[in-house]
């Protein structure tokens, strides 16, 4: 398996522009997670899905952030409008119930977002 | 979610064992102890997890105190590739993993 795939790997944009981050989970995994990592705040869980349905979005910082999962093999995280404080590395992760109750999460390589 | 406490940083010499401690005094009976690590410029990766008994896998060993209020991740022979941030996590809800600041491990050649 190719693992979790994220695109783009790097994104530089200007303040006010819309940014869309993409994630393809591991085939067969039914959970998908979006995280954000900064030096100041560490790794933060933004939102997660189960079977394409958002379960917990309490970590989404504000209305400028939205996430969708239209099917089992694709998810997007959108920021509109973007602000400099959104600069961070955004990780996508997926996991599966097949391994039992406490299964591991597989992380993608991340998207480094810079908003100028 | 229950909290964990880890040292901010640790050093180890290459090819020596490393013991990474984690305190979780408020752990509940159903909490599993998970360890992840994050190598530089990569996403986190799962290392090991356990409930009550000590666990071994190809990457590491996990030693859990009898009262479960602390645990230790053991790397048997540290290599330069083990330099990473190690996260100790209590998995309290069914799905969520909440990361703390972790321990930054440096391996000295």
Short mmCIF file of C-alpha atoms in Angstrom, two decimals:
data_model
loop_
_atom_site.label_atom_id
_atom_site.label_comp_id
_atom_site.label_asym_id
_atom_site.label_seq_id
_atom_site.Cartn_x
_atom_site.Cartn_y
_atom_site.Cartn_z
CA UNK A 1 0.00 0.00 0.00
CA UNK A 2 1.19 3.53 -0.75
CA UNK A 3 0.26 4.82 2.69
CA UNK A 4 -1.62 8.03 3.35
CA UNK A 5 -1.14 10.46 0.48
CA UNK A 6 -1.33 14.20 0.92
CA UNK A 7 -1.13 16.96 -1.62
CA UNK A 8 0.34 19.41 -2.11
CA UNK A 9 3.45 18.83 0.00
CA UNK A 10 4.14 22.53 0.15
CA UNK A 11 1.82 25.47 -0.37
CA UNK A 12 2.67 29.13 -0.29
CA UNK A 13 -0.20 31.56 -0.62
CA UNK A 14 -1.11 35.13 0.12
CA UNK A 15 -3.36 36.21 2.92
CA UNK A 16 -6.99 36.17 1.88
CA UNK A 17 -6.63 33.39 -0.66
CA UNK A 18 -8.47 30.08 -0.47
CA UNK A 19 -6.35 27.03 0.31
CA UNK A 20 -7.39 23.42 -0.24
CA UNK A 21 -5.43 20.52 1.21
CA UNK A 22 -6.08 17.00 0.00
CA UNK A 23 -5.78 13.58 1.54
CA UNK A 24 -6.16 10.03 0.30
CA UNK A 25 -6.37 7.56 3.21
CA UNK A 26 -5.14 4.00 3.16
CA UNK A 27 -7.57 1.80 1.28
CA UNK A 28 -9.97 0.04 3.63
CA UNK A 29 -9.48 2.43 6.52
CA UNK A 30 -12.73 3.84 7.88
CA UNK A 31 -11.35 6.64 10.07
CA UNK A 32 -9.71 9.81 8.79
CA UNK A 33 -8.12 12.51 10.92
CA UNK A 34 -6.85 16.02 10.19
CA UNK A 35 -4.14 17.50 12.45
CA UNK A 36 -2.26 20.77 12.50
CA UNK A 37 1.25 21.17 13.91
CA UNK A 38 2.98 24.40 14.92
CA UNK A 39 5.93 25.09 17.18
CA UNK A 40 3.73 27.02 19.58
CA UNK A 41 0.81 24.62 19.88
CA UNK A 42 2.26 21.26 18.91
CA UNK A 43 0.04 18.66 17.25
CA UNK A 44 -3.66 19.53 17.37
CA UNK A 45 -6.53 17.36 16.22
CA UNK A 46 -8.81 19.44 14.02
CA UNK A 47 -11.51 17.01 12.92
CA UNK A 48 -12.08 13.35 12.29
CA UNK A 49 -14.42 11.26 10.18
CA UNK A 50 -15.80 7.76 10.48
CA UNK A 51 -17.22 6.17 7.33
CA UNK A 52 -17.09 9.59 5.64
CA UNK A 53 -19.19 11.24 8.36
CA UNK A 54 -17.66 14.00 10.55
CA UNK A 55 -17.67 12.79 14.14
CA UNK A 56 -15.84 15.48 16.07
CA UNK A 57 -14.93 18.91 14.69
CA UNK A 58 -14.37 20.59 18.03
CA UNK A 59 -10.75 21.25 17.13
CA UNK A 60 -11.54 23.28 14.02
CA UNK A 61 -10.29 26.75 14.94
CA UNK A 62 -13.01 28.84 13.33
CA UNK A 63 -15.48 29.12 10.50
CA UNK A 64 -12.75 29.80 7.99
CA UNK A 65 -11.86 26.10 8.22
CA UNK A 66 -14.00 23.40 6.67
CA UNK A 67 -13.43 19.72 5.93
CA UNK A 68 -15.24 17.27 3.72
CA UNK A 69 -15.03 13.61 2.93
CA UNK A 70 -17.15 12.94 -0.17
CA UNK A 71 -16.09 9.29 -0.38
CA UNK A 72 -13.94 6.72 1.40
CA UNK A 73 -10.83 7.54 -0.60
CA UNK A 74 -10.70 11.33 -0.49
CA UNK A 75 -10.90 14.21 1.96
CA UNK A 76 -10.25 17.93 1.77
CA UNK A 77 -9.44 20.59 4.32
CA UNK A 78 -10.23 24.08 3.11
CA UNK A 79 -9.23 27.43 4.57
CA UNK A 80 -11.07 30.47 3.25
CA UNK A 81 -9.83 33.14 3.63
CA UNK A 82 -6.35 32.16 4.76
CA UNK A 83 -4.40 34.19 7.32
CA UNK A 84 -0.69 34.21 8.26
CA UNK A 85 -1.49 32.50 11.57
CA UNK A 86 -2.72 29.47 9.61
CA UNK A 87 0.87 28.75 8.60
CA UNK A 88 1.61 25.25 9.88
CA UNK A 89 2.14 21.66 8.83
CA UNK A 90 -1.17 19.89 8.26
CA UNK A 91 -1.23 16.11 8.66
CA UNK A 92 -3.83 13.64 7.57
CA UNK A 93 -4.03 10.22 9.23
CA UNK A 94 -6.20 7.16 8.81
CA UNK A 95 -6.97 4.06 10.81
CA UNK A 96 -9.12 0.97 10.75
CA UNK A 97 -11.27 -0.93 13.22
CA UNK A 98 -10.15 -4.25 11.79
CA UNK A 99 -7.22 -4.47 14.18
CA UNK A 100 -9.41 -4.19 17.23
CA UNK A 101 -10.42 -1.44 19.62
CA UNK A 102 -7.10 0.35 19.96
CA UNK A 103 -5.71 0.45 16.46
CA UNK A 104 -2.87 2.62 15.30
CA UNK A 105 -3.13 5.72 13.18
CA UNK A 106 -1.09 6.01 9.98
CA UNK A 107 0.04 9.52 9.17
CA UNK A 108 0.74 11.11 5.82
CA UNK A 109 3.86 13.17 5.11
CA UNK A 110 2.05 16.43 5.77
CA UNK A 111 1.43 19.65 3.85
CA UNK A 112 3.57 22.61 4.85
CA UNK A 113 1.39 25.72 4.45
CA UNK A 114 2.87 29.20 4.44
CA UNK A 115 0.52 32.18 4.30
CA UNK A 116 2.25 35.48 3.60
CA UNK B 1 -8.94 13.31 28.66
CA UNK B 2 -6.41 12.07 31.20
CA UNK B 3 -3.01 13.76 31.06
CA UNK B 4 0.48 12.41 30.66
CA UNK B 5 3.75 13.95 31.82
CA UNK B 6 7.03 13.38 30.02
CA UNK B 7 10.48 14.98 30.27
CA UNK B 8 11.00 17.62 27.61
CA UNK B 9 14.23 16.09 26.36
CA UNK B 10 16.61 13.20 26.86
CA UNK B 11 19.98 12.14 25.49
CA UNK B 12 21.35 8.71 24.81
CA UNK B 13 24.55 7.28 23.45
CA UNK B 14 24.33 5.26 20.29
CA UNK B 15 23.92 1.51 20.78
CA UNK B 16 22.90 1.90 24.42
CA UNK B 17 19.41 1.23 25.81
CA UNK B 18 17.06 4.16 26.30
CA UNK B 19 14.29 4.34 28.88
CA UNK B 20 11.69 7.01 28.15
CA UNK B 21 9.41 7.61 31.14
CA UNK B 22 5.79 8.70 31.20
CA UNK B 23 3.60 9.53 34.17
CA UNK B 24 -0.17 9.20 33.95
CA UNK B 25 -1.43 9.25 37.52
CA UNK B 26 -5.07 9.94 36.53
CA UNK B 27 -5.33 6.98 34.19
CA UNK B 28 -8.65 5.16 34.26
CA UNK B 29 -9.18 1.44 34.06
CA UNK B 30 -10.15 1.47 30.41
CA UNK B 31 -7.36 3.73 29.15
CA UNK B 32 -4.78 2.20 26.85
CA UNK B 33 -1.25 3.60 26.83
CA UNK B 34 0.00 4.42 23.35
CA UNK B 35 3.39 5.60 22.16
CA UNK B 36 4.05 7.37 18.89
CA UNK B 37 7.20 8.97 17.61
CA UNK B 38 7.87 11.71 15.08
CA UNK B 39 11.12 11.77 13.18
CA UNK B 40 12.31 15.13 11.83
CA UNK B 41 10.19 16.42 8.93
CA UNK B 42 7.87 13.40 9.03
CA UNK B 43 4.44 12.59 10.35
CA UNK B 44 4.08 10.69 13.63
CA UNK B 45 4.31 6.92 13.54
CA UNK B 46 2.87 4.37 15.89
CA UNK B 47 5.38 2.60 18.14
CA UNK B 48 3.54 0.42 20.63
CA UNK B 49 0.58 0.25 22.98
CA UNK B 50 -0.52 -1.67 26.06
CA UNK B 51 -3.12 -1.90 28.80
CA UNK B 52 -1.70 -3.70 31.84
CA UNK B 53 0.96 -6.17 30.78
CA UNK B 54 4.36 -5.38 29.37
CA UNK B 55 4.48 -5.48 25.59
CA UNK B 56 7.23 -6.11 23.06
CA UNK B 57 7.38 -5.55 19.33
CA UNK B 58 10.06 -5.12 16.72
CA UNK B 59 10.50 -1.44 17.50
CA UNK B 60 10.45 -1.27 21.29
CA UNK B 61 9.22 -2.61 24.61
CA UNK B 62 6.62 -1.05 26.86
CA UNK B 63 6.88 -1.56 30.60
CA UNK B 64 3.75 -0.65 32.57
CA UNK B 65 3.82 -0.12 36.31
CA UNK B 66 1.64 -2.40 38.39
CA UNK B 67 -0.61 0.51 39.45
CA UNK B 68 -0.59 1.75 35.82
CA UNK B 69 0.26 5.28 36.91
CA UNK B 70 3.45 5.27 34.91
CA UNK B 71 5.03 3.51 31.98
CA UNK B 72 8.39 3.34 30.25
CA UNK B 73 9.19 2.97 26.59
CA UNK B 74 12.39 1.01 26.12
CA UNK B 75 14.53 1.19 23.02
CA UNK B 76 16.99 -1.67 23.45
CA UNK B 77 19.81 -0.27 21.32
CA UNK B 78 19.49 3.34 20.28
CA UNK B 79 20.55 4.24 16.77
CA UNK B 80 20.90 7.65 15.17
CA UNK B 81 17.64 6.96 13.35
CA UNK B 82 15.84 6.80 16.70
CA UNK B 83 16.37 10.53 17.26
CA UNK B 84 12.80 11.81 17.35
CA UNK B 85 10.06 13.25 19.52
CA UNK B 86 8.34 10.47 21.47
CA UNK B 87 4.74 10.93 22.53
CA UNK B 88 3.07 9.04 25.36
CA UNK B 89 -0.71 9.12 24.97
CA UNK B 90 -3.68 7.78 26.88
CA UNK B 91 -6.38 6.67 24.49
CA UNK B 92 -9.47 7.58 26.47
CA UNK B 93 -12.11 7.79 23.79
CA UNK B 94 -12.74 5.22 21.15
CA UNK B 95 -11.01 7.01 18.36
CA UNK B 96 -9.27 10.21 19.36
CA UNK B 97 -5.54 10.50 19.98
CA UNK B 98 -4.52 13.67 21.79
CA UNK B 99 -0.82 14.51 21.54
CA UNK B 100 1.11 16.30 24.29
CA UNK B 101 4.51 17.97 23.83
CA UNK B 102 6.41 14.67 24.03
CA UNK B 103 10.08 13.95 24.77
CA UNK B 104 12.73 14.99 22.28
CA UNK B 105 15.33 12.22 22.17
CA UNK B 106 18.85 12.99 20.97
CA UNK B 107 21.20 10.14 20.13
CA UNK B 108 24.90 10.86 20.42
CA UNK B 109 27.24 8.95 18.10
#
